[in-house]
Coordinates of C-alpha atoms in Angstrom, one line a residue:
V1 CA 0.0 0.0 0.0
K2 CA 2.8 2.4 0.9
L3 CA 4.5 1.6 -2.4
L4 CA 1.4 2.4 -4.4
M5 CA 0.8 5.6 -2.5
A6 CA 4.4 6.7 -3.0
A7 CA 4.2 5.8 -6.8
V8 CA 1.2 8.1 -7.1
I9 CA 2.6 10.9 -4.9
V10 CA 6.0 10.9 -6.7
N11 CA 4.2 12.1 -9.8
F12 CA 2.7 15.1 -7.8
S13 CA 5.8 15.8 -5.7
R14 CA 6.6 19.0 -7.6
I15 CA 3.0 20.3 -7.2
I16 CA 3.0 19.4 -3.5
C17 CA 6.2 21.3 -2.9
G18 CA 4.9 24.2 -5.0
I19 CA 1.8 24.5 -2.9
I20 CA 3.8 24.5 0.3
I21 CA 6.2 27.2 -1.1
D22 CA 3.2 29.3 -2.4
I23 CA 1.7 29.3 1.1
A24 CA 4.9 30.6 2.5
Q25 CA 5.3 33.1 -0.3
V26 CA 1.9 34.6 0.4
I27 CA 3.0 35.3 4.0
M28 CA 6.3 36.6 2.8
I29 CA 4.8 39.0 0.2
T30 CA 2.4 40.3 2.8
F31 CA 5.4 41.4 4.9
I32 CA 7.2 42.8 1.8
N33 CA 4.1 44.8 0.9
G34 CA 4.1 46.1 4.4
V35 CA 7.7 47.3 3.9
A36 CA 6.6 49.2 0.8
A37 CA 3.5 50.5 2.6
T38 CA 5.4 52.0 5.5
G39 CA 6.8 54.7 3.1
S40 CA 10.2 54.0 4.6
G41 CA 11.5 52.1 1.6
N42 CA 14.0 54.9 1.0
L43 CA 17.0 53.9 3.2
L44 CA 18.5 57.4 2.8
S45 CA 15.6 59.1 4.4
M46 CA 15.2 56.3 6.9
F47 CA 18.7 56.7 8.3
K48 CA 18.7 60.4 7.7
L49 CA 21.9 60.2 5.7
K50 CA 21.3 63.5 3.9
E51 CA 20.9 65.3 7.2
L52 CA 24.1 63.6 8.5
Y53 CA 26.0 65.0 5.5
E54 CA 24.5 68.5 6.0
L55 CA 25.5 68.3 9.7
S56 CA 28.8 70.1 9.0
N57 CA 27.3 73.4 7.8
G58 CA 30.1 73.7 5.2
K59 CA 32.9 74.4 7.7
G60 CA 36.4 72.9 7.0
S61 CA 37.0 69.4 8.4
G62 CA 33.3 69.1 9.4
V63 CA 32.5 68.5 5.8
F64 CA 35.0 65.7 5.5
L65 CA 33.9 64.0 8.8
S66 CA 30.2 64.2 7.9
A67 CA 30.9 62.8 4.5
V68 CA 32.9 59.9 6.0
A69 CA 30.1 59.3 8.4
A70 CA 27.4 59.4 5.7
I71 CA 29.5 57.0 3.5
T72 CA 30.1 54.6 6.4
F73 CA 26.4 54.4 7.3
S74 CA 25.5 54.1 3.6
A75 CA 27.9 51.2 3.4
I76 CA 26.5 49.5 6.5
A77 CA 22.9 49.9 5.0
M78 CA 24.1 48.5 1.7
V79 CA 25.8 45.5 3.3
T80 CA 22.7 44.8 5.3
M81 CA 20.5 44.8 2.3
L82 CA 22.9 42.7 0.3
T83 CA 23.0 40.2 3.1
Y84 CA 19.2 39.9 2.9
L85 CA 19.5 39.5 -0.9
F86 CA 22.1 36.8 -0.6
L87 CA 20.1 34.9 2.0
L88 CA 16.9 35.0 -0.2
L89 CA 18.9 34.0 -3.3
A90 CA 20.5 31.1 -1.4
R91 CA 17.1 30.0 -0.2
M92 CA 15.7 30.1 -3.7
M93 CA 18.5 28.0 -5.1
T94 CA 18.2 25.5 -2.2
L95 CA 14.5 25.2 -2.8
W96 CA 15.1 24.5 -6.5
I97 CA 17.5 21.7 -5.7
L98 CA 15.1 20.3 -3.1
I99 CA 12.2 20.4 -5.5
V100 CA 14.3 18.4 -8.0
L101 CA 15.1 15.9 -5.3
S102 CA 11.5 15.8 -4.0
P103 CA 10.5 12.5 -5.7
F104 CA 13.3 10.8 -3.7
A105 CA 11.9 12.1 -0.4
F106 CA 8.6 10.4 -1.1
V107 CA 10.2 7.2 -2.2
L108 CA 12.7 7.1 0.7
S109 CA 9.8 7.4 3.2
I110 CA 8.7 3.9 2.2
L111 CA 11.5 1.8 3.7
P112 CA 12.3 2.0 7.4
Q113 CA 16.0 2.0 6.6
T114 CA 15.7 5.1 4.4
Q115 CA 13.1 7.1 6.4
K116 CA 15.8 9.1 8.1
Y117 CA 16.9 10.5 4.8
A118 CA 13.4 11.5 3.9
G119 CA 13.2 13.1 7.3
Q120 CA 16.4 15.1 6.6
W121 CA 14.9 16.2 3.2
W122 CA 11.7 17.4 4.9
T123 CA 13.7 19.2 7.6
E124 CA 15.8 21.0 5.1
F125 CA 12.8 21.8 2.9
G126 CA 10.7 23.1 5.8
G127 CA 13.5 25.2 7.1
N128 CA 14.1 26.9 3.8
V129 CA 10.4 27.4 3.2
V130 CA 9.9 29.1 6.6
A131 CA 13.1 31.1 6.3
G132 CA 11.7 33.5 3.7
P133 CA 8.7 34.7 5.7
I134 CA 10.9 35.0 8.8
I135 CA 13.4 37.1 6.9
A136 CA 10.6 39.3 5.5
F137 CA 9.1 39.7 8.9
F138 CA 12.2 41.0 10.5
L139 CA 12.9 43.3 7.5
W140 CA 9.3 44.6 7.9
L141 CA 9.8 44.9 11.6
S142 CA 13.0 46.9 11.2
F143 CA 11.4 49.3 8.7
V144 CA 8.3 49.8 10.9
T145 CA 10.4 50.3 14.0
V146 CA 12.7 52.8 12.4
G147 CA 10.1 54.3 10.1
A148 CA 11.0 57.6 8.8
G149 CA 13.9 58.0 11.2
N150 CA 11.8 59.5 14.0
A151 CA 11.3 56.4 16.2
H152 CA 12.8 58.2 19.2
N153 CA 10.4 61.1 18.9
T154 CA 7.4 58.8 18.4
I155 CA 8.2 56.7 21.5
R156 CA 8.9 59.9 23.5
D157 CA 5.6 61.5 22.4
N158 CA 3.4 58.4 22.9
N159 CA 4.9 57.3 26.2
A160 CA 2.3 57.1 28.9
L161 CA 5.0 57.8 31.6
S162 CA 6.4 61.0 30.0
G163 CA 6.6 63.7 32.6
Q164 CA 6.2 61.2 35.4
N165 CA 9.0 59.6 37.5
L166 CA 9.4 55.9 37.3
I167 CA 10.1 55.8 41.0
D168 CA 7.1 56.3 43.2
N169 CA 7.7 59.3 45.4
N170 CA 5.4 58.1 48.1
V171 CA 7.7 55.2 49.0
K172 CA 10.3 56.2 51.5
D173 CA 13.7 54.7 52.0
P174 CA 14.2 52.7 55.2

């Protein structure tokens, strides 16, 4: 019975993997659309790099230092985004390879001696499928948190404890 089921499922292994990947992609695209919707897609305005460059007011060595700081922060932002790109490209290539090998995962699940290899395939496949939405979530979270570069002001203005002391003045020291 297992052999007949595997023979049928092997023919649909690509479709099964595609459906699983599509479900994860819907979640991932939701977060990516959230990044675009925040209006903070422009990294230069998010990190206020233009304002950092204009910090010097055109005076001597201040221009050089502010330019170096702007270039440094721009490089950090670029490396961060390239890291995200590399992770997503590596995920995509790994999923392609796993989809090609998917018939073996269904066949290997038949015999007790080879079930551990099928389990390894499913672990690798599941990890790569879930990695995309997780990466997109944290990218979205960082853009929403930093926003337009005024996260500190937003937190300060919306803090319920602003103007109040954190220590209760009614409690006296022994």
